[in-house]
XYZ file of C-alpha atoms in Angstrom:
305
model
C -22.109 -32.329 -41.074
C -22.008 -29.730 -38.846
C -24.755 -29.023 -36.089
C -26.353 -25.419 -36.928
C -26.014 -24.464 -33.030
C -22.415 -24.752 -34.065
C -22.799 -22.913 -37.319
C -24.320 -20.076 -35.143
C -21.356 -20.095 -33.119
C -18.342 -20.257 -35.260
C -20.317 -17.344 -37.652
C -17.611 -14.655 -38.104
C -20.166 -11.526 -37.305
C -21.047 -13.714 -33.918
C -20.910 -11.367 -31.401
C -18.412 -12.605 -28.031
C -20.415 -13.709 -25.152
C -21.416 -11.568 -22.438
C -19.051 -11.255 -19.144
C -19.320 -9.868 -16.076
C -15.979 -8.202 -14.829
C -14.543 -9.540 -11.460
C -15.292 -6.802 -8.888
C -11.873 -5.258 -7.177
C -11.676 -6.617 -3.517
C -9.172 -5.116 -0.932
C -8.318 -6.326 2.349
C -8.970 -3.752 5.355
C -9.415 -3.658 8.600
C -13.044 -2.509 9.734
C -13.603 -0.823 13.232
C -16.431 -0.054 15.079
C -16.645 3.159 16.949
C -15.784 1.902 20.218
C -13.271 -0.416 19.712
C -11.692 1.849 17.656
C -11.609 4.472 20.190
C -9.911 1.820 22.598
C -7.155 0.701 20.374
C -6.787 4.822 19.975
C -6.613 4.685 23.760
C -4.196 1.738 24.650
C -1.641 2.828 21.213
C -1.429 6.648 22.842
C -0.720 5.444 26.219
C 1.803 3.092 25.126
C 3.293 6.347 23.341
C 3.314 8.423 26.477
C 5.447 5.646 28.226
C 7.610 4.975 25.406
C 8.692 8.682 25.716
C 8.329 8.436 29.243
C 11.434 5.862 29.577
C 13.600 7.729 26.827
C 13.620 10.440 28.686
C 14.617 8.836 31.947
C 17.080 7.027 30.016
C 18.486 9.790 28.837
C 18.946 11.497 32.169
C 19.975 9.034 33.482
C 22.838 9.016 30.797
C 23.246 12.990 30.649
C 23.731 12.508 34.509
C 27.432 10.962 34.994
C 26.295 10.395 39.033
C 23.416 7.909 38.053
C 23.826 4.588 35.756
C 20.459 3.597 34.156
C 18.798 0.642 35.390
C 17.800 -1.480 33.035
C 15.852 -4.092 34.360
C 13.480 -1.471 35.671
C 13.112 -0.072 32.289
C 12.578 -3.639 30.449
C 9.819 -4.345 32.995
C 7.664 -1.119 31.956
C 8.611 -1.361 28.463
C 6.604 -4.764 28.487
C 3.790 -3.634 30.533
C 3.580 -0.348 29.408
C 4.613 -0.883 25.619
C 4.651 -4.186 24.308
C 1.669 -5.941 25.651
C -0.864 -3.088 25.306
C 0.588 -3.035 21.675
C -0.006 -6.834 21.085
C -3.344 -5.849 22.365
C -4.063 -3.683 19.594
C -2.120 -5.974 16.609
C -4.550 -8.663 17.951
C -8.037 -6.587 18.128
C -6.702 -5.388 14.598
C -6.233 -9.382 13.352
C -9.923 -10.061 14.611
C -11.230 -7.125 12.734
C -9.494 -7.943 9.186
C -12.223 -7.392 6.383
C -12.534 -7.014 2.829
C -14.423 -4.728 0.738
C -15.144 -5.330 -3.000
C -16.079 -2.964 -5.875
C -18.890 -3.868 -8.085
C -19.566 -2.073 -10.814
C -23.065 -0.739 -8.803
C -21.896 -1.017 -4.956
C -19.218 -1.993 -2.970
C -19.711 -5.090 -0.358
C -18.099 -5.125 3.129
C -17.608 -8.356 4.069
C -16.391 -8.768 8.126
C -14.419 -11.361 9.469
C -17.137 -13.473 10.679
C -18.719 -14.010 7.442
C -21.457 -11.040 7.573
C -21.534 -9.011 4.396
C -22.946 -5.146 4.361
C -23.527 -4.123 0.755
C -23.659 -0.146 0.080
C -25.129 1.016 -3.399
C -22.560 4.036 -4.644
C -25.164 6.547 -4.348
C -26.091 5.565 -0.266
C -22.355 7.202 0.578
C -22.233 10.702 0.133
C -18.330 10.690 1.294
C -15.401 8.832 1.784
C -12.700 11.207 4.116
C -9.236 9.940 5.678
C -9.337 9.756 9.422
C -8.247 13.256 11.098
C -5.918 11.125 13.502
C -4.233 8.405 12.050
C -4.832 5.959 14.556
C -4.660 2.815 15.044
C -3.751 3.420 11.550
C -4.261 5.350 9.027
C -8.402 4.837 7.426
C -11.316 6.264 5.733
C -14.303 7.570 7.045
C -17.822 7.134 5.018
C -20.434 9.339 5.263
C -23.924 8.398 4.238
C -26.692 10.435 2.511
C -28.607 10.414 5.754
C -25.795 12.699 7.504
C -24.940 9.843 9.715
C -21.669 7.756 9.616
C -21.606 4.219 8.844
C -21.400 1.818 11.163
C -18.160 0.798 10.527
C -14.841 2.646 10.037
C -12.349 0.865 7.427
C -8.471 1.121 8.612
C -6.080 0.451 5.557
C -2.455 1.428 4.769
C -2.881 2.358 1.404
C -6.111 4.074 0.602
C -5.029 5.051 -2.779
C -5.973 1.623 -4.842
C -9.392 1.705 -3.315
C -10.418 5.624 -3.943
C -9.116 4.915 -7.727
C -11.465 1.875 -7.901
C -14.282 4.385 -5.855
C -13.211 6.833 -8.452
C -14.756 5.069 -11.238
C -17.976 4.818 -10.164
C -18.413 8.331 -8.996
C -16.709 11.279 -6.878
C -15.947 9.159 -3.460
C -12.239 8.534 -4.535
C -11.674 12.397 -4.364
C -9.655 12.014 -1.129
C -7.098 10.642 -3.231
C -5.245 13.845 -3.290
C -5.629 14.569 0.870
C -2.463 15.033 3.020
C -3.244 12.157 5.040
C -3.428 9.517 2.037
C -0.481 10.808 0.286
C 1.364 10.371 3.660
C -0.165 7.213 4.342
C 0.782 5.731 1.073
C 4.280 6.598 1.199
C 4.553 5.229 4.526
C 3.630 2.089 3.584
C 5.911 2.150 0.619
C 8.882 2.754 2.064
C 8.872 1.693 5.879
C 10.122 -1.296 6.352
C 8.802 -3.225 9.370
C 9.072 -6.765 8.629
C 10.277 -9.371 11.610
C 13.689 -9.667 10.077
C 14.364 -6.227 10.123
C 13.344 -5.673 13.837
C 15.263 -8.305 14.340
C 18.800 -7.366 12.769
C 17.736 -3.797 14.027
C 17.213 -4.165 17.513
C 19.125 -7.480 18.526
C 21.941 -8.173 16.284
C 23.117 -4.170 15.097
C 23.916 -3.940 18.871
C 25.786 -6.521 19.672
C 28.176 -4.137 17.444
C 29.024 -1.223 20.013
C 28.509 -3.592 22.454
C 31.617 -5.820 21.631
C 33.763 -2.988 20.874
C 33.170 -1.374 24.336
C 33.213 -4.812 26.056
C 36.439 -5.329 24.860
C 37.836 -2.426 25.426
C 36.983 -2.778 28.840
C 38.523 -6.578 28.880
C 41.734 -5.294 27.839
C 41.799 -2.155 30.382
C 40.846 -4.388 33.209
C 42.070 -7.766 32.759
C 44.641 -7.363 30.581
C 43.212 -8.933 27.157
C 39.809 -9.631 25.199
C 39.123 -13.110 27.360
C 40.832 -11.559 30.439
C 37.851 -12.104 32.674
C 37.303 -15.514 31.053
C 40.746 -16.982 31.875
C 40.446 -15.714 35.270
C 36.633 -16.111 36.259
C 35.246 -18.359 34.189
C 32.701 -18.620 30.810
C 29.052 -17.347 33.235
C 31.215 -14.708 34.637
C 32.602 -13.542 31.430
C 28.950 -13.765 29.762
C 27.088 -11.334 32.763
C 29.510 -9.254 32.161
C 28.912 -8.587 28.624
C 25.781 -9.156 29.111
C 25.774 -5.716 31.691
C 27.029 -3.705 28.374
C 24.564 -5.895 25.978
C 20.982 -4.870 27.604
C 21.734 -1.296 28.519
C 22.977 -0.603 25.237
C 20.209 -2.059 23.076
C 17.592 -0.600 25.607
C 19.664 2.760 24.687
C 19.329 2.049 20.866
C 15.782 1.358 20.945
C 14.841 4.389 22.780
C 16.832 6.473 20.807
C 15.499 4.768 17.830
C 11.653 5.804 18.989
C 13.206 9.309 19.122
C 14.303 9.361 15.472
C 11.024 7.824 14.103
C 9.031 10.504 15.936
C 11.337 12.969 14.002
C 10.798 11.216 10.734
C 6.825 10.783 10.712
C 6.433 14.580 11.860
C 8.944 15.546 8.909
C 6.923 13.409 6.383
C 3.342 14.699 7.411
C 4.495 17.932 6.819
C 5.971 17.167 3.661
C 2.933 15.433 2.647
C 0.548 18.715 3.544
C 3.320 20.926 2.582
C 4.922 19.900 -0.157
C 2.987 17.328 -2.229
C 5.166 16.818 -4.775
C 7.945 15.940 -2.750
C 5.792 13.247 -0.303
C 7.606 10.403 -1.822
C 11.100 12.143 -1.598
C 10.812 13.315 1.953
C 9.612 9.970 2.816
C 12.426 8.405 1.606
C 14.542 10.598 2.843
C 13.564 10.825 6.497
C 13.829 7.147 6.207
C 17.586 7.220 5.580
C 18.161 9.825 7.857
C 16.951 7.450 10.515
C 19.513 4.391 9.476
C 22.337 7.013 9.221
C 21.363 8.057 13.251
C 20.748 4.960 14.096
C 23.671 2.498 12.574
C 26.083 5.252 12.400
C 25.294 7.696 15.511
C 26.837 5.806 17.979
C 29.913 4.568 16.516
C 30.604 7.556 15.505
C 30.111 8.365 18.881
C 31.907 5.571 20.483
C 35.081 6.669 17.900
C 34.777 9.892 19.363
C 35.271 8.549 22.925
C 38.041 6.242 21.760
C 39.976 9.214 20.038
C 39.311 12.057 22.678
């Protein structure tokens, strides 16, 4: 015979069990005011000499008395660019949080292990950062008038204003330029370590072999001229004096274009709404037509003139 805690239970009119829904939790990135401020710092000088070394490459290019140096320019790109960027990716690793929406407050939890939880109706507003730096982020105002303590950088703000959204009006930035721009950046921007990699180190060893060669057979009679005559090292500096000029070339010009493309898809984004996505996706191709087909188009040009 059946138990009657199991009668109970297996009654047809039994109502289910009570349950607790799993509060939403999104990774983020949260920044204090002053560290903020100096990734802000280190990214826009790293900018200013990024566009400080296209432009001398590129008179030194326009300019058929002066070739550019490159090892000069490979030195302050990895001064003056790469490590004060590492510098940034790694205060940005040490400041990786999470925040997760309950269905009364949302809980910051830092990478350390110490949680901050904020009842919905503490915040009085959650706004975009005005400069997107060192990515784009939200900004949370409390009911005092007074900013929270910490500043949460994430690529996509859209998930967590919906989730905000539910419990109130602080997902209403949802619709800001910023976000929209933000979200289809992240979308549609590829930047994984593959694609830097066949972008920047294998894509041109293409013009590079087709001007090296052409140079083999003008000067030494054939494509391994100089390596019958000289030797394998001799034969590999000497590409190797077309290789690093011309991917130093492609990267800067590369910069160029991307500078083109985010300013084109911010103002699409505050512009044109509708069309963020598009405009996005558009810029982006605009920059692998420039970029893969620019210069050998260019270097057919040369060839055929």
């Amino acid at each position: 015979m059946s138990s009657s805690s199991n009668l109970v239970t297996d009654a047809p009119g039994a109502p289910p069990p009570a349950t607790t829904p799993e509060p939403a939790r999104f990774v983020v990135h949260a920044w204090t005011p002053g560290l903020r401020g100096l990734a802000v710092v280190t990214q826009l000088a790293a900018l200013g000499a990024l566009l400080h070394f296209s432009a001398q490459l590129w008179m030194a290019l326009s300019d058929g008395s002066q070739q550019p140096q490159p090892v000069p320019i490979i030195i302050g790109l990895v001064l003056r660019v790469a490590l004060p960027l590492a510098f940034v990716s790694a205060l940005r690793r040490g400041h990786r949080a999470t925040v997760d929406v309950d269905t009364h407050q949302w809980t910051l939890t830092l990478r350390g292990g110490a949680r901050m939880e904020l009842p919905f109706e503490a915040v009085a507003a959650v706004r975009p950062w005005r400069l997107p730096l060192p990515g784009p982020g939200l900004a949370l105002r409390m009911r005092s008038g007074r900013a929270f303590s910490h500043a949460l950088e994430v690529e996509d703000a859209v998930p967590l204003l919906r989730a905000l959204d539910r419990h109130g009006a602080l997902g209403a930035a949802q619709t800001h330029t910023l976000v929209r721009y933000a979200q289809a950046r992240q979308a549609l921007w590829r930047r994984r370590w593959y694609h830097l990699m066949g972008k920047f180190v294998l894509f041109p060893l293409v013009p590079t072999a087709i001007l090296f060669r052409a140079n083999q057979v003008i000067s030494f009679g054939g494509a391994l001229g100089e390596y019958r005559m000289y030797g394998l090292d001799a034969y590999l500096r000497s590409f190797g004096r077309y290789y690093v000029p011309i991917s130093l070339g492609l990267l800067l010009f590369a910069c160029g274009w991307r500078v083109v493309a985010e300013s084109a898809a911010l103002l699409a984004a505050w512009r044109l709404p509708a069309w963020t996505r598009g405009a996005r996706r558009a810029a982006e191709w605009l920059c692998r037509l420039a970029y893969y087909v620019g210069p050998l188009a260019l270097i057919g040009a040369l060839f055929l003139t």
